PDB file of C-alpha atoms in Angstrom:
ATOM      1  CA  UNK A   1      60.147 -59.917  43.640  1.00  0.00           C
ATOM      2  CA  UNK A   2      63.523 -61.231  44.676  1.00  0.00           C
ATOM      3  CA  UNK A   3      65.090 -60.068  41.327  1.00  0.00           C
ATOM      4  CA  UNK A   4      63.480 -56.902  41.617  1.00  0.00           C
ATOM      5  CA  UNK A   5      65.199 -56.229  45.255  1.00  0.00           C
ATOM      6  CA  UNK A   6      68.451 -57.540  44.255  1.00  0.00           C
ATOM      7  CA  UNK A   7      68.667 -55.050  41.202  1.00  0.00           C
ATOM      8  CA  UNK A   8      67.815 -52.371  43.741  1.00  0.00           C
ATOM      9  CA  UNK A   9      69.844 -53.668  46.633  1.00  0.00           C
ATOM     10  CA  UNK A  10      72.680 -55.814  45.438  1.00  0.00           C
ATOM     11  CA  UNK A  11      73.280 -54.805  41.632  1.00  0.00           C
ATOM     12  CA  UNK A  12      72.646 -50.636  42.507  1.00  0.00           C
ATOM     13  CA  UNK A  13      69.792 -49.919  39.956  1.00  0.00           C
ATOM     14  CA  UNK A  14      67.971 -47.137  40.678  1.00  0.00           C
ATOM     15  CA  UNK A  15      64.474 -48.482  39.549  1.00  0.00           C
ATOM     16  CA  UNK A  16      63.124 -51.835  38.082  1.00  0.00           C
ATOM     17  CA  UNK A  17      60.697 -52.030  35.074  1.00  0.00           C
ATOM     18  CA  UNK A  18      58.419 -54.557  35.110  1.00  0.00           C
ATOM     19  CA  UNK A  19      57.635 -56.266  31.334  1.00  0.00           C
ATOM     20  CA  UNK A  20      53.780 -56.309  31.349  1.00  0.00           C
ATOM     21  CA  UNK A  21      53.462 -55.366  27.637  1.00  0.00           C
ATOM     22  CA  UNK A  22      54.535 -56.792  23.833  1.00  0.00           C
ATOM     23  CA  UNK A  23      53.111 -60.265  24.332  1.00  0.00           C
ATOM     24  CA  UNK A  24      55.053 -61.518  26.906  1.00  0.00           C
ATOM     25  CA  UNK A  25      53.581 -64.093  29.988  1.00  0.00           C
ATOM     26  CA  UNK A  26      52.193 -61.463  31.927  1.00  0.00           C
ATOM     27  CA  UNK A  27      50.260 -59.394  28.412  1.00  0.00           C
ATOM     28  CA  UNK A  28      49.839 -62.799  27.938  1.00  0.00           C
ATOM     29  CA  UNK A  29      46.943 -63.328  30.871  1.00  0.00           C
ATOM     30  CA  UNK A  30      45.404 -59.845  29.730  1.00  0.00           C
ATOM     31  CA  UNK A  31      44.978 -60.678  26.444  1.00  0.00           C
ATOM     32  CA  UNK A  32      41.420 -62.657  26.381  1.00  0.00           C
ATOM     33  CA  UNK A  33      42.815 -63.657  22.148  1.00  0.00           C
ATOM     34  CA  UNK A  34      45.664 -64.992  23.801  1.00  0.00           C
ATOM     35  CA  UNK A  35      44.165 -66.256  27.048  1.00  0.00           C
ATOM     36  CA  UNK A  36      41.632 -69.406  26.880  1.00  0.00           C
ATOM     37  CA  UNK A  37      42.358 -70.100  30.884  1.00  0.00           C
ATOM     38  CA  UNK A  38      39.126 -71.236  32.684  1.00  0.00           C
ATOM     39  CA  UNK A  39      40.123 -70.740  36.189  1.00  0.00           C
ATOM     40  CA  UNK A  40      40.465 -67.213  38.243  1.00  0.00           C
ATOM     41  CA  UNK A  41      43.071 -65.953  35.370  1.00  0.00           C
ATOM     42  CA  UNK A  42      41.098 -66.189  32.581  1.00  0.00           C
ATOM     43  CA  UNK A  43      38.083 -65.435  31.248  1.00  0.00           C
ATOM     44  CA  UNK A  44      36.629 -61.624  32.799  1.00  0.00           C
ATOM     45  CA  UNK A  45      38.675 -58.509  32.715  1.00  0.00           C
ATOM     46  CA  UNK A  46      39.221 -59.086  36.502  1.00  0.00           C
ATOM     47  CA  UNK A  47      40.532 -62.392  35.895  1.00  0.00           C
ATOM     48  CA  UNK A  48      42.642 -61.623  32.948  1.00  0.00           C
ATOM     49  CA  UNK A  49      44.308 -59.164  34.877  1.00  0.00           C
ATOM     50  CA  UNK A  50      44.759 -60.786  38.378  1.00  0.00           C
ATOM     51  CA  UNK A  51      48.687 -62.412  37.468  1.00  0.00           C
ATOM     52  CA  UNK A  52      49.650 -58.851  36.277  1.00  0.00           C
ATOM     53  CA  UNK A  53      48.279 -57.489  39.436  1.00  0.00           C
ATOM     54  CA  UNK A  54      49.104 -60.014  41.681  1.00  0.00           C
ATOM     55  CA  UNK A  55      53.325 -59.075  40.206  1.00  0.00           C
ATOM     56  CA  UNK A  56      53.271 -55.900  40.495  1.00  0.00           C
ATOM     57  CA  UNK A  57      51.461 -56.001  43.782  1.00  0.00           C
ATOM     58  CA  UNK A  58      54.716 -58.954  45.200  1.00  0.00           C
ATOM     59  CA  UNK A  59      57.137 -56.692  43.785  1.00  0.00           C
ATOM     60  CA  UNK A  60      55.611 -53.627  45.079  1.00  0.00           C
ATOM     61  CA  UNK A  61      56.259 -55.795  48.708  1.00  0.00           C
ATOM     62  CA  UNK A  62      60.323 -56.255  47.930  1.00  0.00           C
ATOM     63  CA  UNK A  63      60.795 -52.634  46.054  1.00  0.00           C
ATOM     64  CA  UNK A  64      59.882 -49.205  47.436  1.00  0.00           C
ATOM     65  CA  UNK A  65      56.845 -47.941  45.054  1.00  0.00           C
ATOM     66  CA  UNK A  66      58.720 -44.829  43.631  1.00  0.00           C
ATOM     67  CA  UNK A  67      61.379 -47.363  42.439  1.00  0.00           C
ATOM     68  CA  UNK A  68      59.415 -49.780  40.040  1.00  0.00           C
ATOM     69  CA  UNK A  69      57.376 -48.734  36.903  1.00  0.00           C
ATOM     70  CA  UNK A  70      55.173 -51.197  34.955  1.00  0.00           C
ATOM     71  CA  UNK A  71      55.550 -51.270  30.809  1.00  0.00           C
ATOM     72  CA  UNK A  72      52.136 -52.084  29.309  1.00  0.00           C
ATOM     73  CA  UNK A  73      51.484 -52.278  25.438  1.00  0.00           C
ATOM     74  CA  UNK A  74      47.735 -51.760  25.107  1.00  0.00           C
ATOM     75  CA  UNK A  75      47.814 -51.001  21.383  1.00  0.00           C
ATOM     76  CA  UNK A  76      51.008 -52.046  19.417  1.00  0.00           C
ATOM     77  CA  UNK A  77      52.125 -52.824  15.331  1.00  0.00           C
ATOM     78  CA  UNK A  78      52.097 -56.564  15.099  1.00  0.00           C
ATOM     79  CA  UNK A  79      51.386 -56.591  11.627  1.00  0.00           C
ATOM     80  CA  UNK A  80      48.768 -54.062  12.120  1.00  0.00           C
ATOM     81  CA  UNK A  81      47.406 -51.912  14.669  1.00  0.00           C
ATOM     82  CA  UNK A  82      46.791 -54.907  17.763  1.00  0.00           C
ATOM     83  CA  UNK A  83      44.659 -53.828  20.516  1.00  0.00           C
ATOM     84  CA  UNK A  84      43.600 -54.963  23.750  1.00  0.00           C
ATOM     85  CA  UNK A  85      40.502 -57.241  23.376  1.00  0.00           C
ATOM     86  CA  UNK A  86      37.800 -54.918  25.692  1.00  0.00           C
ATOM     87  CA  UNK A  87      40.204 -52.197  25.013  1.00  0.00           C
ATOM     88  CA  UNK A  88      38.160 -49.583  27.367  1.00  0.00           C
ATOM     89  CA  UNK A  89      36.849 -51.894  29.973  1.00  0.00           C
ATOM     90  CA  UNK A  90      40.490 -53.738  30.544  1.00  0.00           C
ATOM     91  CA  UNK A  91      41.707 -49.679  30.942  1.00  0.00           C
ATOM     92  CA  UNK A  92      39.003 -48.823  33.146  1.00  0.00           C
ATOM     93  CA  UNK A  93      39.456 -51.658  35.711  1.00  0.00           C
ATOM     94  CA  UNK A  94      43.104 -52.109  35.241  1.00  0.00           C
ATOM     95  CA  UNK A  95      44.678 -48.498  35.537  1.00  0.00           C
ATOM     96  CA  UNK A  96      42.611 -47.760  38.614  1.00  0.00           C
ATOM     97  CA  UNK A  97      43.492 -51.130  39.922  1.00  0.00           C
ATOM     98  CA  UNK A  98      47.220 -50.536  39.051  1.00  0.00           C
ATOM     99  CA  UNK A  99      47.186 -47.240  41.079  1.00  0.00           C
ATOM    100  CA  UNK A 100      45.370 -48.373  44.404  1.00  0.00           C
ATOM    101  CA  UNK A 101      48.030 -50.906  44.218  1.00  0.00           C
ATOM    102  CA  UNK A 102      50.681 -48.238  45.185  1.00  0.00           C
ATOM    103  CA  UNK A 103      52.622 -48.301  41.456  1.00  0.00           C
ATOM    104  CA  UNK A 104      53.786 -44.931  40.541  1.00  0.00           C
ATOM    105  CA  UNK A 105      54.836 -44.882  37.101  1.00  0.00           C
ATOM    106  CA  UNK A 106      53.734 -46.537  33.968  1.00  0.00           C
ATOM    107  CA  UNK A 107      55.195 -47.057  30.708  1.00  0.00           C
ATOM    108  CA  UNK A 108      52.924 -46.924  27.591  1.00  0.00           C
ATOM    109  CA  UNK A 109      54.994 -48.809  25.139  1.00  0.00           C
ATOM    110  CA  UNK A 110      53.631 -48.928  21.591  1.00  0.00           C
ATOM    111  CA  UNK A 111      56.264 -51.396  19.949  1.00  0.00           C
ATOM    112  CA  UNK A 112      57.845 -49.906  17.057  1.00  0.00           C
ATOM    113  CA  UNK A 113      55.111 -48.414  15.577  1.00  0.00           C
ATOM    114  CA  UNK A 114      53.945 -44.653  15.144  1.00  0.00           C
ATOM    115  CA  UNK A 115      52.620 -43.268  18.463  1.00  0.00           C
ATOM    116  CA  UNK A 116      49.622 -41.613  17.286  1.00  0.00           C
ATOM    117  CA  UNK A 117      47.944 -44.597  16.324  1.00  0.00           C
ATOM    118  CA  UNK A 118      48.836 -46.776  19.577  1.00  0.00           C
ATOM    119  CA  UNK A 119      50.439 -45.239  22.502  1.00  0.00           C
ATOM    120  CA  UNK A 120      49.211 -41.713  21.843  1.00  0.00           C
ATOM    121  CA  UNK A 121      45.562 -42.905  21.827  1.00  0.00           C
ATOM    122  CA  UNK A 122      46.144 -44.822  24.873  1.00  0.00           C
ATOM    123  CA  UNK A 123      47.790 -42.289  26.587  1.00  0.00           C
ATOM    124  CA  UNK A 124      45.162 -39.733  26.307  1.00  0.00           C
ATOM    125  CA  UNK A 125      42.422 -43.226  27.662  1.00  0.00           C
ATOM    126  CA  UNK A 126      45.000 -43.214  30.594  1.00  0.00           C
ATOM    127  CA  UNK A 127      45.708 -40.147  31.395  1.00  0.00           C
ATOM    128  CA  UNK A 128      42.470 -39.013  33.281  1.00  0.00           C
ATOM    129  CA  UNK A 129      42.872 -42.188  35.172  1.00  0.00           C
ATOM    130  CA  UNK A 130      46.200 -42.193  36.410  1.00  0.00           C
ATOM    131  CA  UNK A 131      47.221 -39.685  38.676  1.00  0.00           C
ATOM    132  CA  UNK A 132      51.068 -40.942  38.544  1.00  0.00           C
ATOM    133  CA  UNK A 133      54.292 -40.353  36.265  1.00  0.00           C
ATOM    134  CA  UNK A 134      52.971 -41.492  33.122  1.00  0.00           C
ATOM    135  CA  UNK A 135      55.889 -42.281  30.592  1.00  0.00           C
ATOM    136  CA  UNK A 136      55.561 -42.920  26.963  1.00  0.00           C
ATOM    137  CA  UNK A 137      56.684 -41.628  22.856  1.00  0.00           C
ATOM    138  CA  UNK A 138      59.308 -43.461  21.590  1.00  0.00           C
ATOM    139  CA  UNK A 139      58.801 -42.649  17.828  1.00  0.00           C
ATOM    140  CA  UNK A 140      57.781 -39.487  18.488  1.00  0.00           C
ATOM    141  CA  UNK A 141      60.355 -35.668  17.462  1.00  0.00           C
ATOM    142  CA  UNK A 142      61.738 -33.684  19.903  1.00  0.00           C
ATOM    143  CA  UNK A 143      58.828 -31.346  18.984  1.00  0.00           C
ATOM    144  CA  UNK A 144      56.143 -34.066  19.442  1.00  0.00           C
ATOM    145  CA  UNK A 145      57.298 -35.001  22.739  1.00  0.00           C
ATOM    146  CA  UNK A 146      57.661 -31.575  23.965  1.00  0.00           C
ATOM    147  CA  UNK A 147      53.594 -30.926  23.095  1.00  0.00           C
ATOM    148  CA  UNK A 148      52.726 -33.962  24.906  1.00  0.00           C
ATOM    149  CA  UNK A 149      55.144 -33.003  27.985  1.00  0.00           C
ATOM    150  CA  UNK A 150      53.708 -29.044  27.398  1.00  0.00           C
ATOM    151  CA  UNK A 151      49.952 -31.022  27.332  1.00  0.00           C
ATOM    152  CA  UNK A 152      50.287 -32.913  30.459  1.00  0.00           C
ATOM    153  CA  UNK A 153      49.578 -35.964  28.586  1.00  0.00           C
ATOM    154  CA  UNK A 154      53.100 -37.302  29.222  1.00  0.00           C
ATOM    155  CA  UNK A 155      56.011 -36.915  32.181  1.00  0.00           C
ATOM    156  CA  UNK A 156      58.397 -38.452  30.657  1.00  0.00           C
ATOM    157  CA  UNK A 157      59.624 -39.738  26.822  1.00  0.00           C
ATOM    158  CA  UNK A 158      61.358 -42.613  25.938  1.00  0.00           C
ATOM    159  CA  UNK A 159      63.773 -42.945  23.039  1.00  0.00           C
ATOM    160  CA  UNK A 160      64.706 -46.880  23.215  1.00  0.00           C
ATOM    161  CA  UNK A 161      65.578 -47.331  19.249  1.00  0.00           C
ATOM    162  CA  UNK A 162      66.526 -43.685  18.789  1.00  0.00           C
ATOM    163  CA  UNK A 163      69.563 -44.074  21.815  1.00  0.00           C
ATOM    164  CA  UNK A 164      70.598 -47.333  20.176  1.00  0.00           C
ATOM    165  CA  UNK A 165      71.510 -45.903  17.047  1.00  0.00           C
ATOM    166  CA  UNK A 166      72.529 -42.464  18.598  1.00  0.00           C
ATOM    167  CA  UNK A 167      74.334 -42.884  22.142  1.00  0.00           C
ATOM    168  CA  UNK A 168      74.986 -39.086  21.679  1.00  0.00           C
ATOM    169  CA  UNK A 169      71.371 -38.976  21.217  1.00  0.00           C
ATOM    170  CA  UNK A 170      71.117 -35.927  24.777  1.00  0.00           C
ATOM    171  CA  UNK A 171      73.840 -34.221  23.019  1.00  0.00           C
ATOM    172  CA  UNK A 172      72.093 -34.317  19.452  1.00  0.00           C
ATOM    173  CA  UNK A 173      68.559 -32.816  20.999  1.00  0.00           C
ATOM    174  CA  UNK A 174      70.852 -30.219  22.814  1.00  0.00           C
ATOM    175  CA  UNK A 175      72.752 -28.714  19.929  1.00  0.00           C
ATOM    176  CA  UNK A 176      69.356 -30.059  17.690  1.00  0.00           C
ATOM    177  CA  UNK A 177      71.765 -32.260  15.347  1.00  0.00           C
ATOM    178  CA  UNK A 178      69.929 -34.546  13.353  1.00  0.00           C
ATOM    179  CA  UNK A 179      69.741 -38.299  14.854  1.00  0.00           C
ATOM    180  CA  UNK A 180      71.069 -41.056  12.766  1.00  0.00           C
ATOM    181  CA  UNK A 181      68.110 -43.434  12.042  1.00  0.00           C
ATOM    182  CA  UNK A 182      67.193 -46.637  13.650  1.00  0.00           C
ATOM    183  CA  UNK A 183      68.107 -49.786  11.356  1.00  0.00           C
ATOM    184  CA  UNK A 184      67.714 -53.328  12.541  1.00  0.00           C
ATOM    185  CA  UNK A 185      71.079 -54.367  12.208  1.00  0.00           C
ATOM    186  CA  UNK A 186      72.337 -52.052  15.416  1.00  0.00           C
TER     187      UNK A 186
END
């Protein structure tokens, strides 16, 4: 919470994202493969999710709600398609839960792999749920993201990779120049 602020107040940002996604500590506690706790953060869905909550809810206190988004990474390409254990049930107490909380925007992050077959699904679990900016795409065309904007399945796409390896990358949608592929080495 106190980084959060000071990015908003000291260092100027204009939002914080919270890292709740791609196997860090706090996808960590979600993930019942991942978490063997015994106590109140392990074990049921509730539990599992409490230390994400119980952030988001202590930076929610420090940040003004319309200022912090939450990255989540239900399904992602570890190797294979990796999803959630109690996919549907985690999403059904955890977006709700998420929302009542006050958080505005969430991130659907799908980790380098094809959207379709991670974010996209999730998205369109999510979507009926949340009533807030939902943000997601990432591998996905200028034509692909425009359906899912055009659908209502998505407010905004991100392009992490894509701006890496094209900082022109607005200009190159604009003009529709092709983008210069992502390569590990940038």
């Amino acid at each position: 919470a106190d980084a959060a602020r000071r990015a908003i107040d000291t260092a100027g940002f204009d939002a914080v994202e919270l890292h709740v996604g791609h196997g860090y500590l706090a996808d960590q506690f979600l993930d019942a493969r991942v978490n063997d706790r015994t106590d109140g953060y392990g074990g049921s869905v509730e539990n599992r999710c409490r230390f994400a909550l119980e952030l988001i809810e202590k930076v929610l206190a420090a940040v003004p709600a319309d200022r912090v988004i939450a990255r989540i990474s239900p399904s992602r390409f570890m190797g294979g398609i990796y999803d959630w254990h109690d996919l549907d049930e985690m999403l059904a107490y955890f977006i709700p839960a998420l929302q009542s909380l006050g958080l505005k925007a969430l991130d659907i992050s799908c980790a380098n792999s094809v959207y379709a077959d991670t974010a996209g699904r999730i998205v369109r679990m999510v979507r009926p749920m949340w009533d807030g900016v939902l943000i997601g795409g990432a591998s996905l065309t200028v034509d692909a993201a425009n359906a899912e904007l055009d659908a209502g399945l998505l407010d905004l796409v991100t392009w992490g990779r894509a701006f890496l390896a094209n900082p022109d990358l607005a200009d190159k949608i604009a003009k529709d120049e092709p983008w210069t592929p992502f390569e590990d080495a940038m």
